[in-house]
Short mmCIF file of C-alpha atoms in Angstrom, two decimals:
data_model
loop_
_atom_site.label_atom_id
_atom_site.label_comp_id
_atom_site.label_asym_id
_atom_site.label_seq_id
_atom_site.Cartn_x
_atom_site.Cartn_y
_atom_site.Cartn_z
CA UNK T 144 34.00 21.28 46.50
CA UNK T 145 32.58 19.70 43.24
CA UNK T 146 35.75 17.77 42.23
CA UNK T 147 34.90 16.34 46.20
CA UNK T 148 31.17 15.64 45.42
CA UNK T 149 31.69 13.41 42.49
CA UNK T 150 34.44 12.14 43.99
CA UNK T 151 32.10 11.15 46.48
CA UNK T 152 29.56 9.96 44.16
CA UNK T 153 31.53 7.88 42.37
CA UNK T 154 32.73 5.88 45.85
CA UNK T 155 29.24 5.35 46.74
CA UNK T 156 28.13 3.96 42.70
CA UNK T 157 31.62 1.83 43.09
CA UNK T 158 30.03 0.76 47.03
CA UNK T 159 26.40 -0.26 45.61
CA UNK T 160 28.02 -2.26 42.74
CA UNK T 161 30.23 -4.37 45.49
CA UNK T 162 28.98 -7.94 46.35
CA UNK T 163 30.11 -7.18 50.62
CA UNK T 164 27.12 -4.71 51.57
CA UNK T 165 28.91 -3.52 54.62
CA UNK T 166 28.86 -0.16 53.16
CA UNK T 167 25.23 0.08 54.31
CA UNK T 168 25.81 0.56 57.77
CA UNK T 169 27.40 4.04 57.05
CA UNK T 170 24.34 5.03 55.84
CA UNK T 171 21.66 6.24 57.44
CA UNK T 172 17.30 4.34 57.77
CA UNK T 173 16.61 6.64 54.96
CA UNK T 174 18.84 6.45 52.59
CA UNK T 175 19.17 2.96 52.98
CA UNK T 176 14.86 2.66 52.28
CA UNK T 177 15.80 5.03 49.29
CA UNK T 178 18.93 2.86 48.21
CA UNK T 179 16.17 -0.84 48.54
CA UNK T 180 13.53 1.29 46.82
CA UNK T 181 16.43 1.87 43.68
CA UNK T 182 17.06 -1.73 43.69
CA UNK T 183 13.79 -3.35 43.68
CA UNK T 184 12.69 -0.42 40.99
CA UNK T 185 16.15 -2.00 38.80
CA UNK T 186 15.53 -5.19 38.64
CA UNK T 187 11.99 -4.61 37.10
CA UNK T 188 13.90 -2.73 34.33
CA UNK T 189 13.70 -4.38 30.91
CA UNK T 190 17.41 -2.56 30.51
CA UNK T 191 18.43 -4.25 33.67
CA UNK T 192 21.44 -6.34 33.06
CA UNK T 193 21.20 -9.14 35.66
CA UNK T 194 17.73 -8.88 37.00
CA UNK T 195 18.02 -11.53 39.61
CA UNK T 196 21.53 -10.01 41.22
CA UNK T 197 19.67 -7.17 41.23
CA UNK T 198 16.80 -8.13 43.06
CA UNK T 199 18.58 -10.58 46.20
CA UNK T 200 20.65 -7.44 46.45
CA UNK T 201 17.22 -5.18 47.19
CA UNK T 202 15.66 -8.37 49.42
CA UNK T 203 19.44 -7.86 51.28
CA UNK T 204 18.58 -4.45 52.19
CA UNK T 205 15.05 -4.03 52.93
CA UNK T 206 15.69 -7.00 55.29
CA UNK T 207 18.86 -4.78 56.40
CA UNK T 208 16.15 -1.93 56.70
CA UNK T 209 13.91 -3.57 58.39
CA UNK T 210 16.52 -4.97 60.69
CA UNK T 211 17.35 -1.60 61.85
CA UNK T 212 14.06 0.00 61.93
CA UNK T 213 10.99 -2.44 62.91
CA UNK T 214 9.58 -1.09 59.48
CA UNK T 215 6.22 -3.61 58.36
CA UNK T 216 6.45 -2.06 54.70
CA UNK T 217 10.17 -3.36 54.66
CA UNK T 218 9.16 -6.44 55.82
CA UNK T 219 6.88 -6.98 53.10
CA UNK T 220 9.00 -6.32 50.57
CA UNK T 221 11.49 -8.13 51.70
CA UNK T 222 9.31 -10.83 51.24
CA UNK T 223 7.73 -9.84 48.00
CA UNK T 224 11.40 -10.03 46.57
CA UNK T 225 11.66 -13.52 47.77
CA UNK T 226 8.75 -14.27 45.88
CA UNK T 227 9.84 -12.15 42.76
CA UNK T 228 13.40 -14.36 43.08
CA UNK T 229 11.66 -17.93 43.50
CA UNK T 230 9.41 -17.19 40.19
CA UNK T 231 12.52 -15.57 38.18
CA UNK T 232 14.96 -18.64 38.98
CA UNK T 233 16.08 -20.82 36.11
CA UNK T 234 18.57 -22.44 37.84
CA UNK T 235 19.34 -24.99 41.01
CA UNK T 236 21.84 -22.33 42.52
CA UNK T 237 18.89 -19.42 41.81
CA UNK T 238 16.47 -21.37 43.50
CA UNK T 239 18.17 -22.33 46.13
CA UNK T 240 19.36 -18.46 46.44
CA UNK T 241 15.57 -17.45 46.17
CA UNK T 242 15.07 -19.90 48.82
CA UNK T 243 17.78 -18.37 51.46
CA UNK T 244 16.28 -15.26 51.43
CA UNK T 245 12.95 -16.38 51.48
CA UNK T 246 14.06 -17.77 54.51
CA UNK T 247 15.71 -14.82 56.10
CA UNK T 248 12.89 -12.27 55.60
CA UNK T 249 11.34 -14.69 57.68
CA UNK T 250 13.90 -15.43 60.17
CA UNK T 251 14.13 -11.64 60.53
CA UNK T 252 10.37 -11.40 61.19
CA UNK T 253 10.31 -13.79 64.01
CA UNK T 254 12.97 -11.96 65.78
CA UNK T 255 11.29 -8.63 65.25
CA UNK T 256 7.77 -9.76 66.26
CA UNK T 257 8.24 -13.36 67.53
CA UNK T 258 6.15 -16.46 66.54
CA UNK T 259 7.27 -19.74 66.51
CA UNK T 260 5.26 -21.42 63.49
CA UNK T 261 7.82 -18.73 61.47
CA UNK T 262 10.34 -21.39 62.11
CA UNK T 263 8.60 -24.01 61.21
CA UNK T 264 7.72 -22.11 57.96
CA UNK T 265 11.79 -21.05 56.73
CA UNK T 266 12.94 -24.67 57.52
CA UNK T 267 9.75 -26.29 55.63
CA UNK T 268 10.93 -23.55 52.45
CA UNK T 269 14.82 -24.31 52.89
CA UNK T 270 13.90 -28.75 52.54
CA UNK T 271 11.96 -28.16 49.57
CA UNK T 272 14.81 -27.04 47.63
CA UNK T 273 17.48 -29.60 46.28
CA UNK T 274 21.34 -29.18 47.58
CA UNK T 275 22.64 -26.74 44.89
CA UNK T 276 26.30 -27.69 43.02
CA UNK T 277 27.54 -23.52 43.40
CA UNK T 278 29.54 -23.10 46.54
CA UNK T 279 28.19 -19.55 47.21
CA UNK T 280 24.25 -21.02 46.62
CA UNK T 281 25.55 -23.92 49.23
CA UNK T 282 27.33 -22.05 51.64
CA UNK T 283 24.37 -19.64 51.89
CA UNK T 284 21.59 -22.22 52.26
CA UNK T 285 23.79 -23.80 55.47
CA UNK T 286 24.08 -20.57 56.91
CA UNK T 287 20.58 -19.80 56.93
CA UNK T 288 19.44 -23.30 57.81
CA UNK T 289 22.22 -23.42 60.76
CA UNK T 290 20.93 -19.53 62.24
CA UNK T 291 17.40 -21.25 61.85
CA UNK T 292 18.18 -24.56 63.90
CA UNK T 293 20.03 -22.39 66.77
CA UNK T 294 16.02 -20.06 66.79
CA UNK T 295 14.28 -23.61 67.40
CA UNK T 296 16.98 -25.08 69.99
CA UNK T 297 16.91 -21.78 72.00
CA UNK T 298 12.63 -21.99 72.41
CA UNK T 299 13.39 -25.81 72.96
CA UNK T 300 15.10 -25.19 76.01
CA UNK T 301 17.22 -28.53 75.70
CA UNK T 302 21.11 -28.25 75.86
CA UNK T 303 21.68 -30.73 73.62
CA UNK T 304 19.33 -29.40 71.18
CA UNK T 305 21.59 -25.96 71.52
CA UNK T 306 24.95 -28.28 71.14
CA UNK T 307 23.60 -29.71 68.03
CA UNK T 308 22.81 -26.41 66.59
CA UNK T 309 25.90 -24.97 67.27
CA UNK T 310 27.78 -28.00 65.70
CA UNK T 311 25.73 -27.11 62.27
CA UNK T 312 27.18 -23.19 63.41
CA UNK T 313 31.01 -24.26 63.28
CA UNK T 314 30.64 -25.83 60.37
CA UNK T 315 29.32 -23.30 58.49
CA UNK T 316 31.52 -21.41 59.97
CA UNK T 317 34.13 -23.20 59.27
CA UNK T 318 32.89 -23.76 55.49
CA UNK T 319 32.20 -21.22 52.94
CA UNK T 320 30.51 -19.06 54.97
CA UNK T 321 33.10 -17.71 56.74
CA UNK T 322 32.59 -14.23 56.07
CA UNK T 323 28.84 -13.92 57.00
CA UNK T 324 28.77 -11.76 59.98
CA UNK T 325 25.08 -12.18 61.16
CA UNK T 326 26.07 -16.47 60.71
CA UNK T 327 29.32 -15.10 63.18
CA UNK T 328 27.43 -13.49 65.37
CA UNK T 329 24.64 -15.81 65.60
CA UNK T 330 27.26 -18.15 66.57
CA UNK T 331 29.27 -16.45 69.35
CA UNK T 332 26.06 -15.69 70.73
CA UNK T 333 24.91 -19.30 70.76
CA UNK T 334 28.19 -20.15 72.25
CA UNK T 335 28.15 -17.96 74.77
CA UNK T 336 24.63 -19.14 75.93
CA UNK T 337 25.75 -22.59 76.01
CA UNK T 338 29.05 -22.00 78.15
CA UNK T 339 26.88 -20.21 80.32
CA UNK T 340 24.41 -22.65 80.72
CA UNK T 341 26.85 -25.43 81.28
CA UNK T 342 29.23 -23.68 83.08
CA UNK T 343 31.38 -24.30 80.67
CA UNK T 344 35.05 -23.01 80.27
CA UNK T 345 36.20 -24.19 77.17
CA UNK T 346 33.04 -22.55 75.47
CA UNK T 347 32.80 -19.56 77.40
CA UNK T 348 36.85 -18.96 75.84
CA UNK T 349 35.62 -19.49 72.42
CA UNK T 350 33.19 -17.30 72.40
CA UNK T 351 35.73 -14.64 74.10
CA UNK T 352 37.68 -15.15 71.11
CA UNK T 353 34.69 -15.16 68.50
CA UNK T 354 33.70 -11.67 69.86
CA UNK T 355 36.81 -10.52 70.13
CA UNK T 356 37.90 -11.46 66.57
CA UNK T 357 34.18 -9.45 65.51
CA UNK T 358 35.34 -6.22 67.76
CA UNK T 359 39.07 -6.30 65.98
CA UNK T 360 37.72 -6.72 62.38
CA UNK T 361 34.43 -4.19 62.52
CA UNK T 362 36.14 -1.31 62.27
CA UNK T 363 34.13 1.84 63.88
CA UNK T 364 34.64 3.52 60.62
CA UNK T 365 33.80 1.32 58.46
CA UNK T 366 31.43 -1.32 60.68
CA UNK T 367 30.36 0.68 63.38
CA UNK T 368 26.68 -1.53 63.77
CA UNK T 369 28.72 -4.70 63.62
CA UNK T 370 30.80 -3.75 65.78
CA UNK T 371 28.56 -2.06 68.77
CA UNK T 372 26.48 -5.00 68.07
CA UNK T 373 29.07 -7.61 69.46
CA UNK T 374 30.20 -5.43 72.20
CA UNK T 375 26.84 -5.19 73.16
CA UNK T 376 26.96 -9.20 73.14
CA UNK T 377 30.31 -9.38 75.24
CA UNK T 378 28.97 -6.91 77.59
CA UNK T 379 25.58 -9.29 77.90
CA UNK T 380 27.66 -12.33 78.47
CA UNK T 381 29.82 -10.51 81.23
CA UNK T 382 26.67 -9.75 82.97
CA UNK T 383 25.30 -13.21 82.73
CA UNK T 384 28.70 -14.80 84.25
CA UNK T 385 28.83 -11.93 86.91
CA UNK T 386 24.94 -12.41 87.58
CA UNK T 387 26.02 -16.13 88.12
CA UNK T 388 29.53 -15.58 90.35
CA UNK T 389 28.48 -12.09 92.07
CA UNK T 390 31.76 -11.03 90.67
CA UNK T 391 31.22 -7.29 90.72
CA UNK T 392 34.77 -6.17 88.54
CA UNK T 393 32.82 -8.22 85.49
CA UNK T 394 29.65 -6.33 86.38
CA UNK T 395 31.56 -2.91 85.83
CA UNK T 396 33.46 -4.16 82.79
CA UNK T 397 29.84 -4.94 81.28
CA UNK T 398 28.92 -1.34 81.59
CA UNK T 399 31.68 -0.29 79.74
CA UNK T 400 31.04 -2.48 77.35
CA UNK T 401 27.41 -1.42 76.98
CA UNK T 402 28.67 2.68 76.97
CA UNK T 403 30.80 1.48 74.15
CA UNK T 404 28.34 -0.34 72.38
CA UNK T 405 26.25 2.56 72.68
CA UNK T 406 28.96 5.43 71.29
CA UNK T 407 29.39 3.34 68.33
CA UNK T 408 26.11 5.24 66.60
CA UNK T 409 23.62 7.56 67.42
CA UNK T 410 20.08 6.29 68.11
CA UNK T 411 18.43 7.69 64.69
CA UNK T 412 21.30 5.54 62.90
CA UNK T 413 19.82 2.55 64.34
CA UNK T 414 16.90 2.71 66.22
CA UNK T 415 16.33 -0.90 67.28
CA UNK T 416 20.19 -1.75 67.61
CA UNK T 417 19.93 1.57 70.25
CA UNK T 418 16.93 0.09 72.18
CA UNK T 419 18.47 -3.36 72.01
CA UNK T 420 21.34 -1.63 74.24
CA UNK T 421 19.05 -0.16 76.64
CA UNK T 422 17.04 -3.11 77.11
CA UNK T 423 20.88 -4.59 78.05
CA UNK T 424 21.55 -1.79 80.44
CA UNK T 425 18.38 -1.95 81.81
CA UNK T 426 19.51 -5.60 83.02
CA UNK T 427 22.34 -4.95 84.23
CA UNK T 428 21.81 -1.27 86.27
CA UNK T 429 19.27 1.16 86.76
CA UNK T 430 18.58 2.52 83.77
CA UNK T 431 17.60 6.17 84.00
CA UNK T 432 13.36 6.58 82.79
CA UNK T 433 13.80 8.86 80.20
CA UNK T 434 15.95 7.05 78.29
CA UNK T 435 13.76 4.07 78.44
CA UNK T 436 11.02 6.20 77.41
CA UNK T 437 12.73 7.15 74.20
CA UNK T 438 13.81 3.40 73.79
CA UNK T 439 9.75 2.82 74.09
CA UNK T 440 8.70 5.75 71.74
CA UNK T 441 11.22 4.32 69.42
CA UNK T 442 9.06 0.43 69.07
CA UNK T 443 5.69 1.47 69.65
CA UNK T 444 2.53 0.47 67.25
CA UNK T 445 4.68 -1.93 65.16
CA UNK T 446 4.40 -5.07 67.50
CA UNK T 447 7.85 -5.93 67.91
CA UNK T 448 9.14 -8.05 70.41
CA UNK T 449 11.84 -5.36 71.46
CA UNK T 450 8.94 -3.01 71.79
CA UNK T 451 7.24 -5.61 74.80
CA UNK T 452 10.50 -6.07 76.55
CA UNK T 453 11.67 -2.08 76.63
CA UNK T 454 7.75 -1.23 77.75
CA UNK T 455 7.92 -3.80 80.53
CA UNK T 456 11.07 -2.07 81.63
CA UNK T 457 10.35 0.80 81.54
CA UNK T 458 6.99 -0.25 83.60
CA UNK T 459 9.41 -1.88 86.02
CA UNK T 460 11.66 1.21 86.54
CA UNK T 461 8.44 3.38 86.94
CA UNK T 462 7.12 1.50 89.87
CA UNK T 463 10.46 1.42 91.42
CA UNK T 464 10.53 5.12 91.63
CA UNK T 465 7.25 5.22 92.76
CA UNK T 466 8.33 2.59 95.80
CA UNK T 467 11.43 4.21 96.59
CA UNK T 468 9.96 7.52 97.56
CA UNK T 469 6.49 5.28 99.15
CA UNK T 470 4.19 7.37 96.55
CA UNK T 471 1.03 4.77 96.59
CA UNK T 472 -0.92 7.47 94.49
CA UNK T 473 1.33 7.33 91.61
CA UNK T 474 1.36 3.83 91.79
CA UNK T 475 -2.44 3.84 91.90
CA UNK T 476 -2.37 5.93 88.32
CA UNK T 477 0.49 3.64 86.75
CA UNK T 478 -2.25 0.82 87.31
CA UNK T 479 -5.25 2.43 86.31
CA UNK T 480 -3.15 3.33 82.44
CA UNK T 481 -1.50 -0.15 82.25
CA UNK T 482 -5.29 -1.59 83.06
CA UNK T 483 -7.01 1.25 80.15
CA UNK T 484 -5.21 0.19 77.57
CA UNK T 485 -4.75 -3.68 77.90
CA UNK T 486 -8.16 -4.40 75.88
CA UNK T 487 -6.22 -2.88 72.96
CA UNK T 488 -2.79 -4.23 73.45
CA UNK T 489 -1.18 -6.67 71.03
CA UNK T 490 -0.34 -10.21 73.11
CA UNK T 491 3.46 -9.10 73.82
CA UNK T 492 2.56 -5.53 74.91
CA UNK T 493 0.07 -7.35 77.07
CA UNK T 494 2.24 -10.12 78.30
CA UNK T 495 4.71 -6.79 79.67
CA UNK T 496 1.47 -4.65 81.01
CA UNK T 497 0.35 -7.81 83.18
CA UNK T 498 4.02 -7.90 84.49
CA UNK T 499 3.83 -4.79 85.11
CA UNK T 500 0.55 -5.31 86.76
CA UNK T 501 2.41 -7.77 88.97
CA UNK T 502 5.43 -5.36 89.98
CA UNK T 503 2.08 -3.05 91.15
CA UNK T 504 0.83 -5.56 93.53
CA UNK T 505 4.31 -6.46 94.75
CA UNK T 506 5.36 -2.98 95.49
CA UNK T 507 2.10 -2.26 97.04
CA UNK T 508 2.39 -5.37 99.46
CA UNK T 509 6.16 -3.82 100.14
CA UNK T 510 4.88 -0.59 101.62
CA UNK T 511 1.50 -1.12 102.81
CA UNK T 512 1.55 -5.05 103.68
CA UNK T 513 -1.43 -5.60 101.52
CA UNK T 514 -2.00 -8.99 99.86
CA UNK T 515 -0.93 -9.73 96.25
CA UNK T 516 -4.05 -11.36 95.17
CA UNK T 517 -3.69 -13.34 91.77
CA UNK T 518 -0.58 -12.76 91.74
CA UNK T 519 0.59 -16.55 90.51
CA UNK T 520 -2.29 -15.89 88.01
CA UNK T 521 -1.54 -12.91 86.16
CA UNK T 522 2.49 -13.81 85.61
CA UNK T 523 1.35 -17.18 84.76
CA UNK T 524 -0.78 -16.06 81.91
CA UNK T 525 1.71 -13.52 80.94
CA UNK T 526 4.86 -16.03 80.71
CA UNK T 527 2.72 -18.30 78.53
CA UNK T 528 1.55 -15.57 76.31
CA UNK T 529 5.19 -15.03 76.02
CA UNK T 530 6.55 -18.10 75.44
CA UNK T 531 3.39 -18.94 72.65
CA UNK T 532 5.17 -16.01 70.73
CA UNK T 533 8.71 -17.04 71.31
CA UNK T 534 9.74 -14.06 73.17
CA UNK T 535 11.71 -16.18 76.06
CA UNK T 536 13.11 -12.81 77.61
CA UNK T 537 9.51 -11.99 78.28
CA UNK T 538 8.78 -15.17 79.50
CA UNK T 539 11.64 -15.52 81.77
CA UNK T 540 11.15 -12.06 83.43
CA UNK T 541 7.55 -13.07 84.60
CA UNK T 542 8.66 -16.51 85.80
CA UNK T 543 11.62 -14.84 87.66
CA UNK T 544 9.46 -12.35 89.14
CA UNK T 545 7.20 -15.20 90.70
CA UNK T 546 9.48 -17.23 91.91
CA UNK T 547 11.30 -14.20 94.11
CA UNK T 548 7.59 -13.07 94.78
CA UNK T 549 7.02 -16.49 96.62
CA UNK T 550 10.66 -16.69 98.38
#
């Protein structure tokens, strides 16, 4: 049993001493905090041998951490070690390093909590830097600056905006940065979104390969959150394409996608990859309350974006068991919480409540024939409260709602 535990030890010291951090989704929120904490306290070390490897290695996990968890505190020091990295580099390729993750701590912000001007921010820090000579340093500022471009063509709305960006996405792809899985991902999913949006074949097919290729290479032992996190994205892309051809046999196959996704980890693993799948199911079926409850209890207080969407869906569900049995007094109570606590709500939990608000008024004109009053109002308001924080799934569900409301 001893010879086993150093055995064991010894793996892991060989793991945190490898460049390919892959090893960290084996490990659990905890451990992984404990295993940033080590790092960051390293490179601070006057004994530490290469301070600044050191250091982008702890900014790669607490991002990682953060990533998995919602945590503010990781956040933070995610960005701290940016700072730490920018100050520390004495070369073109370590200041253009600094600069990457500078970037990503606050890439990984906005898609935690949203905000456009985030954007603005990473691409303002990636220009200031000049082109490094190091391929690595190169091939890691293009990644960055291409998973950047495809944030600000997706709020733009414009298809050739989204073409562009996923022309800087192949070839970065194509380039040095090859193996960076979030740059893979990033790109399959941008892919996909354009096929769909053009109903186009030839994309939709690459991106069906792109997955695919993700799936066969993240092994479930080895890359289980890679892994569940592009068969989450095949089974979101089946949905959209069945949504679009009411082809019910792609409908199914997205479920089993999603189940898969799901039995890839358990939900303490990785908390916000586990609501991220519910927030899919709940798209694409009825997903049972509870489980959107624990999605909810997951998010709440730390003003993520995820947090808004899973409330507002699990608002939705509640008033659609309240409609299907005709119970107007639960209904009554859902509206007097949702309108308690919306003086207090941050502007995405908000933006879901007045939704939510909406799905009220809707149901309550279903079984009474009562008029919806304000209705155009309230999802108005809440769409652009969306959108001003770059939460377009938000944004989208309101606008949806009103347009079937008025139909």
């Amino acid at each position: 049993m001893f010879e086993f535990g150093r055995d064991l030890r010894k793996l892991f010291a060989q793991a945190r001493e490898s460049e390919d951090l892959g090893w960290v989704e084996l490990i659990g929120p905890d451990l992984l905090r404990a295993e940033a904490l080590r790092e960051s306290i390293d490179a601070g070390r006057v004994s530490c041998n290469r301070p600044f490897e050191t250091e982008h290695r702890a900014a790669a996990l607490w991002r990682e951490h953060a990533r998995r968890t919602g945590a503010a505190e990781s956040l933070d020091r995610a960005d701290r070690c940016a700072d730490s990295l920018a100050r520390a580099a004495s070369t073109e390729d370590q200041t253009a390093l600094a600069a990457a993750d500078g970037a990503a701590a606050v890439l990984l912000r906005f898609d935690l909590c949203g905000g456009p001007e985030r954007l603005d921010r990473a691409l303002a820090l990636l220009a200031s830097v000049r082109r490094p000579r190091g391929r690595q340093a190169a091939s890691t500022l293009a990644a960055i600056h291409a998973r950047l471009k495809a944030r600000t063509a997706r709020l733009a709305g414009d298809i050739d905006s989204l073409v562009e960006a996923g022309g800087l996405m192949e070839a970065a792809v194509q380039g040095d940065a090859a193996n960076d899985l979030d740059l893979r991902m990033d790109h399959a999913a941008l892919t996909l979104e354009t096929g769909v949006a053009r109903r186009d074949v030839r994309l939709l097919d690459q991106a069906g390969r792109s997955l695919g290729a993700l799936v066969e290479t993240a092994s479930p032992d080895h890359r289980p959150l890679t892994r569940a996190r592009a068969l989450a994205l095949c089974g979101a892309g089946l949905s959209a394409l069945a949504a679009i051809a009411g082809h019910q046999a792609a409908r199914a196959q997205a479920r089993t996608m999603f189940d898969a996704a799901a039995d890839q980890f358990t939900p303490d693993h990785s908390p916000l990859d586990w609501v991220a799948i519910q927030i899919l199911r709940a798209g694409d079926e009825a997903q049972p309350l509870m489980l959107l409850a624990q999605a909810e209890s997951l998010t709440q207080g730390r003003d993520l974006a995820l947090g808004a969407v899973v409330r507002e869906r699990r608002i939705t569900r509640e008033v659609a068991l309240a409609e299907a049995v005709g119970d107007l007094a639960a209904l009554m109570t859902l509206e007097t919480r949702l309108r308690a606590r919306m003086s207090e709500a941050t502007p995405l939990d908000w933006s879901a409540d007045q939704i939510g608000m909406a799905e009220i008024l809707l149901a309550r004109r279903r079984l009474t024939g009562a008029e919806a009053g304000g209705l155009g109002l309230i999802l108005g308001e809440a769409a652009m409260t969306a959108r001003e924080r770059g939460v377009d799934v938000l944004a989208e569900r309101a606008e949806g709602l009103l347009a079937s409301a008025r139909n």
